[in-house]
Amino acid sequence: MKLTHTYFYHPTHVESNESVIEQFESQGVSMRKIQEALGRNNRFVIPKDSKETTVSMGIEAAKGVLKQSGISMDSIDIIAFVTCTPEHQIPCDSIFIHQALKGKRDTMCYDINANCIGAFVALDQVTHYLNSSATAKKALVICSDQLSRILDSKNPVTAFCFSDSAFAFIVEKDQTTSGLVDVLYHTDSSFCDTVLFPPQGHSCSLPEELTMWDTSFDGSGSVEFALDKIDDFLAKNGLSIADISLFLFSQLSLKNIKAIKGHYGLPEEKVPFYSKELGYSGASSPFLALHQYQKEVKPLKEGDYFLMWTLGAGYQAGLMLWRY
């Protein structure tokens, strides 16, 4: 199973976090401390007068990865669209993407919302589907979110945390030993009311409502999960920390990455972090780290292993071991 074609798309408008930081600092909020923990300088934002949407960004990312790979839509058997800010609920947005890309008739299309762990779950799903299918060979996974329209600019975390962007990758079934080795999930639903949109649910929602984000939620429980389980997870698969070529961790918090990196003594060059320049892209963040690393540092070689750790609101975390 190959995961070699990736593509990142973002709006042209870039916002610096410096003005946001200064605004909150003038109110006595220690934004420098939050900035240091999250690790942010810039973010991509769709301007309010723009016609760009979650779907249009997803289409651009999909076009980009198809052009780059030379793969035709006639070869795509699955379109999985990962988003927590869908443009439509009926029909699912993957149908609009199928139409825009002129996909073939015998294509499975579906949307998935697992928040920031969504692309991780989608890769797990499409890999198993391709492995079990007698006919399907390629899946197109697209992640796209326009979080700027539902985040509270008065909340010191959400005011400068997220980027509007889209990311696409292609999963291909082949005859090599590459692919998904193992996955481990961890869910602690006691945090289900810390990040909410709509805050009171759709049955009680009001126009212009924004996401409620309890600033006490920092994902630290998912870090404890990683610290507790990574060694056993690798040992179960006959590997150790030294066997991993690249560690792809959620790009939500630099503080969380440093905690895991310090605990295991991981070398800096094996733990990429790109949210400082690109902002946090949500579900695609560990995949974007893979994309940027291979673009800016070096490509992974066949047989290399990467270990992915990420989390989604509520919360759910996961570890994934992939042989490249």
Coordinates of C-alpha atoms in Angstrom, one line a residue:
M1 CA 0.0 0.0 0.0
K2 CA 1.5 3.3 -1.1
L3 CA 1.1 6.8 0.3
T4 CA 3.5 8.7 -1.9
H5 CA 1.4 11.5 -3.5
T6 CA 0.4 14.5 -1.4
Y7 CA -0.6 18.1 -2.1
F8 CA -1.2 21.1 0.1
Y9 CA -3.5 24.0 -0.9
H10 CA -4.2 27.2 1.0
P11 CA -5.8 30.6 0.4
T12 CA -3.4 33.4 -0.7
H13 CA -4.3 35.6 2.2
V14 CA -1.9 35.3 5.1
E15 CA -2.4 36.8 8.6
S16 CA 0.3 37.4 11.1
N17 CA -0.4 36.5 14.7
E18 CA 1.5 39.5 16.0
S19 CA -1.4 41.9 15.9
V20 CA -3.6 39.3 17.7
I21 CA -1.0 38.8 20.4
E22 CA -0.6 42.5 20.9
Q23 CA -4.4 42.9 21.2
F24 CA -4.7 40.3 23.9
E25 CA -1.6 41.4 25.7
S26 CA -3.1 44.9 26.1
Q27 CA -6.0 43.2 27.9
G28 CA -3.7 41.5 30.3
V29 CA -3.8 38.1 28.7
S30 CA -0.4 36.3 28.5
M31 CA -0.5 35.6 24.8
R32 CA 3.3 35.2 24.6
K33 CA 3.0 32.2 26.8
I34 CA 0.2 30.7 24.7
Q35 CA 2.2 31.5 21.6
E36 CA 5.2 29.7 23.0
A37 CA 3.2 26.6 23.9
L38 CA 1.4 26.4 20.5
G39 CA 4.2 27.6 18.3
R40 CA 2.5 30.0 15.8
N41 CA 3.6 32.9 13.6
N42 CA 1.2 33.0 10.7
R43 CA -2.0 31.4 9.4
F44 CA -4.0 31.3 6.1
V45 CA -7.4 32.8 6.2
I46 CA -10.2 33.0 3.7
P47 CA -11.3 36.7 3.5
K48 CA -14.9 37.3 4.3
D49 CA -15.6 38.7 0.8
S50 CA -14.1 35.6 -0.9
K51 CA -16.1 32.9 -2.6
E52 CA -13.7 30.2 -1.5
T53 CA -15.3 27.4 0.6
T54 CA -14.3 24.2 2.2
V55 CA -15.4 22.4 -1.0
S56 CA -13.6 24.7 -3.4
M57 CA -10.4 24.3 -1.5
G58 CA -10.8 20.6 -1.4
I59 CA -11.3 20.5 -5.2
E60 CA -8.1 22.5 -5.7
A61 CA -6.1 20.2 -3.4
A62 CA -7.5 17.2 -5.3
K63 CA -6.7 18.6 -8.7
G64 CA -3.2 19.3 -7.4
V65 CA -2.4 15.8 -6.2
L66 CA -3.9 14.3 -9.4
K67 CA -1.8 16.5 -11.6
Q68 CA 1.3 15.9 -9.6
S69 CA 0.9 12.1 -9.5
G70 CA -0.3 11.7 -13.1
I71 CA -3.2 9.6 -11.9
S72 CA -6.5 9.9 -13.7
M73 CA -9.9 10.1 -12.0
D74 CA -10.8 7.0 -13.9
S75 CA -8.4 5.2 -11.6
I76 CA -9.9 6.5 -8.3
D77 CA -12.2 4.1 -6.6
I78 CA -12.9 6.0 -3.4
I79 CA -13.3 9.7 -2.6
A80 CA -13.1 10.3 1.2
F81 CA -13.7 13.9 2.2
V82 CA -12.5 14.8 5.7
T83 CA -14.0 18.0 7.2
C84 CA -15.6 19.4 10.4
T85 CA -16.9 22.5 8.5
P86 CA -18.9 20.9 5.6
E87 CA -20.4 23.1 3.0
H88 CA -23.4 20.7 2.7
Q89 CA -25.0 18.0 4.8
I90 CA -27.2 16.8 2.0
P91 CA -25.7 15.5 -0.2
C92 CA -22.3 14.9 1.2
D93 CA -19.5 17.2 -0.1
S94 CA -17.6 14.3 -1.6
I95 CA -20.4 14.1 -4.2
F96 CA -19.7 17.7 -5.3
I97 CA -16.0 16.9 -5.5
H98 CA -16.8 13.8 -7.6
Q99 CA -18.8 16.0 -9.9
A100 CA -16.1 18.7 -10.2
L101 CA -13.4 16.2 -10.9
K102 CA -15.6 14.1 -13.3
G103 CA -15.2 10.9 -11.4
K104 CA -16.2 7.6 -12.8
R105 CA -19.6 6.1 -11.9
D106 CA -18.3 3.2 -9.8
T107 CA -16.8 5.4 -7.2
M108 CA -17.6 5.2 -3.5
C109 CA -17.9 8.7 -2.0
Y110 CA -18.3 9.6 1.6
D111 CA -17.6 12.4 4.1
I112 CA -16.0 11.8 7.5
N113 CA -15.9 14.1 10.5
A114 CA -13.7 13.0 13.4
N115 CA -12.3 16.5 13.9
C116 CA -8.5 16.7 14.0
I117 CA -8.0 12.9 13.9
G118 CA -10.2 12.7 10.8
A119 CA -7.4 12.1 8.2
F120 CA -5.8 9.5 10.4
V121 CA -9.2 7.6 10.6
A122 CA -9.8 8.0 6.9
L123 CA -6.4 6.5 6.1
D124 CA -7.1 3.6 8.4
Q125 CA -10.5 3.0 6.8
V126 CA -9.5 3.3 3.1
T127 CA -6.5 1.1 3.6
H128 CA -8.6 -1.7 5.1
Y129 CA -11.2 -1.3 2.4
L130 CA -8.6 -1.4 -0.4
N131 CA -7.0 -4.5 1.1
S132 CA -10.3 -6.3 1.3
S133 CA -11.7 -5.3 -2.1
A134 CA -11.3 -7.5 -5.1
T135 CA -11.5 -4.5 -7.5
A136 CA -10.7 -1.2 -5.8
K137 CA -7.1 -0.1 -6.0
K138 CA -6.9 3.7 -5.4
A139 CA -8.4 6.1 -2.9
L140 CA -8.3 9.9 -2.9
V141 CA -8.5 11.4 0.6
I142 CA -9.1 15.1 0.8
C143 CA -9.0 17.1 4.1
S144 CA -10.5 20.7 4.0
D145 CA -11.6 23.1 6.7
Q146 CA -12.7 26.7 6.9
L147 CA -12.5 27.1 10.6
S148 CA -12.1 30.9 10.5
R149 CA -15.8 31.3 10.1
I150 CA -16.8 29.5 13.3
L151 CA -14.0 30.3 15.7
D152 CA -14.2 33.0 18.4
S153 CA -11.8 35.8 17.8
K154 CA -12.2 36.8 21.5
N155 CA -10.9 33.4 22.7
P156 CA -7.1 33.6 23.1
V157 CA -6.6 30.1 21.8
T158 CA -8.8 30.0 18.8
A159 CA -8.1 33.6 17.8
F160 CA -4.8 32.6 16.2
C161 CA -4.5 28.8 16.2
F162 CA -6.1 27.6 13.0
S163 CA -5.4 27.9 9.2
D164 CA -8.0 27.6 6.5
S165 CA -6.5 25.1 4.1
A166 CA -6.9 21.8 2.2
F167 CA -4.8 18.7 1.8
A168 CA -5.1 15.7 -0.5
F169 CA -3.3 12.4 -0.7
I170 CA -3.7 9.2 -2.7
V171 CA -3.5 5.7 -1.3
E172 CA -2.7 3.0 -3.8
K173 CA -2.9 -0.8 -3.4
D174 CA 0.3 -2.6 -4.7
Q175 CA 2.2 -5.8 -4.2
T176 CA 4.9 -4.5 -1.9
T177 CA 5.3 -4.8 1.8
S178 CA 4.7 -1.1 2.3
G179 CA 1.6 0.1 4.1
L180 CA -0.3 0.1 7.3
V181 CA 1.3 -2.0 10.0
D182 CA -0.8 -1.3 13.1
V183 CA -3.2 1.3 14.7
L184 CA -4.1 1.9 18.3
Y185 CA -6.9 4.2 19.4
H186 CA -7.6 5.9 22.8
T187 CA -10.8 7.7 23.6
D188 CA -11.6 9.6 26.8
S189 CA -15.1 11.0 26.2
S190 CA -15.2 12.8 29.6
F191 CA -13.9 15.8 27.5
C192 CA -16.9 15.7 25.2
D193 CA -18.2 19.1 26.3
T194 CA -14.9 21.1 26.1
V195 CA -14.9 22.0 22.4
L196 CA -18.4 22.4 20.9
F197 CA -20.0 23.6 17.7
P198 CA -22.8 24.5 17.8
P199 CA -22.4 25.1 21.6
Q200 CA -26.0 23.8 22.4
G201 CA -26.3 21.4 19.5
H202 CA -28.0 21.8 16.1
S203 CA -31.5 21.4 17.7
C204 CA -30.9 24.6 19.7
S205 CA -28.4 26.5 17.4
L206 CA -28.7 30.1 16.6
P207 CA -27.3 32.0 13.5
E208 CA -23.8 33.3 13.8
E209 CA -22.9 31.0 16.8
L210 CA -19.2 30.3 17.3
T211 CA -17.4 27.3 18.6
M212 CA -17.2 27.1 22.4
W213 CA -13.6 26.1 23.3
D214 CA -12.8 25.6 27.0
T215 CA -9.2 26.9 27.3
S216 CA -8.5 24.3 30.0
F217 CA -8.5 21.6 27.2
D218 CA -5.0 21.3 25.9
G219 CA -4.8 17.7 24.8
S220 CA -2.4 16.7 27.6
G221 CA -4.3 13.4 28.2
S222 CA -3.5 12.3 24.7
V223 CA 0.2 13.1 25.4
E224 CA 0.0 10.8 28.4
F225 CA -1.4 8.1 26.1
A226 CA 1.5 8.5 23.8
L227 CA 4.1 8.4 26.6
D228 CA 2.5 5.4 28.1
K229 CA 1.8 3.4 24.9
I230 CA 4.5 4.1 22.2
D231 CA 7.1 1.6 23.5
D232 CA 4.6 -1.2 23.9
F233 CA 2.9 -0.4 20.5
L234 CA 6.3 -0.6 18.7
A235 CA 7.4 -3.7 20.7
K236 CA 4.2 -5.5 19.7
N237 CA 5.3 -5.0 16.1
G238 CA 8.9 -6.1 16.7
L239 CA 10.3 -2.5 16.5
S240 CA 11.8 0.1 18.8
I241 CA 12.2 3.9 18.8
A242 CA 15.5 3.5 16.9
D243 CA 13.7 1.8 14.0
I244 CA 11.5 4.8 13.3
S245 CA 12.7 7.1 10.6
L246 CA 10.1 9.9 11.1
F247 CA 7.7 10.8 13.9
L248 CA 4.6 12.6 12.6
F249 CA 2.9 14.2 15.6
S250 CA -0.2 16.4 15.7
Q251 CA 0.9 20.0 14.9
L252 CA -1.6 21.5 17.4
S253 CA 0.9 22.2 20.2
L254 CA 4.6 22.5 20.1
K255 CA 4.6 22.0 23.9
N256 CA 3.0 18.6 23.5
I257 CA 5.5 17.6 20.8
K258 CA 8.4 18.7 23.0
A259 CA 7.0 16.6 25.9
I260 CA 7.0 13.4 23.8
K261 CA 10.3 14.2 22.1
G262 CA 12.0 14.8 25.5
H263 CA 10.5 11.7 27.1
Y264 CA 11.9 9.4 24.4
G265 CA 15.0 11.4 23.6
L266 CA 14.0 11.8 19.9
P267 CA 16.4 13.7 17.7
E268 CA 15.1 17.1 16.5
E269 CA 15.5 16.1 12.8
K270 CA 13.1 13.2 13.1
V271 CA 10.2 15.2 14.6
P272 CA 9.1 17.9 12.1
F273 CA 7.0 20.9 13.2
Y274 CA 5.6 23.2 10.5
S275 CA 2.6 25.0 12.3
K276 CA 4.9 28.0 13.1
E277 CA 5.0 29.0 9.4
L278 CA 1.8 27.4 8.1
G279 CA -0.6 27.6 11.0
Y280 CA -2.5 24.5 12.3
S281 CA -4.3 22.7 9.5
G282 CA -6.4 20.4 11.7
A283 CA -7.1 16.9 10.5
S284 CA -4.3 17.0 7.9
S285 CA -1.6 18.3 10.3
P286 CA 0.6 15.2 10.6
F287 CA 0.2 14.5 6.9
L288 CA 1.2 18.0 6.1
A289 CA 4.3 17.5 8.3
L290 CA 5.1 14.4 6.1
H291 CA 4.6 16.5 3.0
Q292 CA 6.7 19.4 4.1
Y293 CA 9.5 17.1 5.5
Q294 CA 9.8 15.3 2.2
K295 CA 9.7 18.6 0.3
E296 CA 12.2 20.5 2.4
V297 CA 14.4 17.8 4.1
K298 CA 14.5 14.5 2.2
P299 CA 12.1 11.8 0.9
L300 CA 11.5 8.7 2.9
K301 CA 13.0 5.6 1.4
E302 CA 11.1 2.3 0.7
G303 CA 11.1 0.3 3.9
D304 CA 11.3 3.3 6.3
Y305 CA 8.8 3.5 9.1
F306 CA 6.9 6.5 10.3
L307 CA 5.0 6.7 13.6
M308 CA 2.0 9.0 13.7
W309 CA 0.3 10.4 16.8
T310 CA -2.6 12.7 16.7
L311 CA -5.8 13.6 18.5
G312 CA -9.3 15.0 17.9
A313 CA -11.7 17.0 20.2
G314 CA -13.7 15.2 22.7
Y315 CA -11.2 13.6 22.8
Q316 CA -9.9 10.7 20.7
A317 CA -6.2 10.0 20.1
G318 CA -4.4 7.4 18.0
L319 CA -1.0 5.9 17.1
M320 CA -0.3 4.6 13.6
L321 CA 2.7 2.7 12.3
W322 CA 3.3 2.8 8.6
R323 CA 6.0 1.1 6.5
Y324 CA 6.8 3.4 3.6

